[in-house]
GROMACS .gro file of C-alpha atoms in nm:
model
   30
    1UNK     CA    1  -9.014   3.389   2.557
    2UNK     CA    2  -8.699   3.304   2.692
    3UNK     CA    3  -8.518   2.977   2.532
    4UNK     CA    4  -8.510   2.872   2.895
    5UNK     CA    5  -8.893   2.911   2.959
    6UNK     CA    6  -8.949   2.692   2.622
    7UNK     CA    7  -8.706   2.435   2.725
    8UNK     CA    8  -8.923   2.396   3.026
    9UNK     CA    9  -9.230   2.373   2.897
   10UNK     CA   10  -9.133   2.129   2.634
   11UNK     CA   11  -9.028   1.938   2.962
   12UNK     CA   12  -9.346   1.951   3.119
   13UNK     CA   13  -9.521   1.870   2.807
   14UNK     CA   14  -9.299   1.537   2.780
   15UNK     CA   15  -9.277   1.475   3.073
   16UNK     CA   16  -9.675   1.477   3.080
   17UNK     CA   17  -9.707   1.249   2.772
   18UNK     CA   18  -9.467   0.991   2.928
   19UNK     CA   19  -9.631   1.003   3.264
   20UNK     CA   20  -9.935   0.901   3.075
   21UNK     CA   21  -9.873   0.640   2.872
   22UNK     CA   22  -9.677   0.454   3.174
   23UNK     CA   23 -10.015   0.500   3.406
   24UNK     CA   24 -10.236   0.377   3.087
   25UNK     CA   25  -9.996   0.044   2.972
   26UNK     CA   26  -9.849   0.099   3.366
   27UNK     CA   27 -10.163  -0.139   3.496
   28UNK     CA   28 -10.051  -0.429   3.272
   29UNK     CA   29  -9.724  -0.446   3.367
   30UNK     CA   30  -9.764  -0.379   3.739
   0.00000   0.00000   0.00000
């Protein structure tokens, strides 16, 4: 795998993580 193809993953993968945590604590603060 390409250092580019990692890189992106590792962004979906965060980016999945942050999305839910925000929509499980998101209720409380919206």
């Amino acid at each position: 795998m390409s250092d580019i193809m990692i890189a992106f993953i590792l962004g979906i993968i965060e980016g999945l993580a942050e999305f839910s945590s925000i929509s499980s604590t998101g209720h409380l603060i919206y």
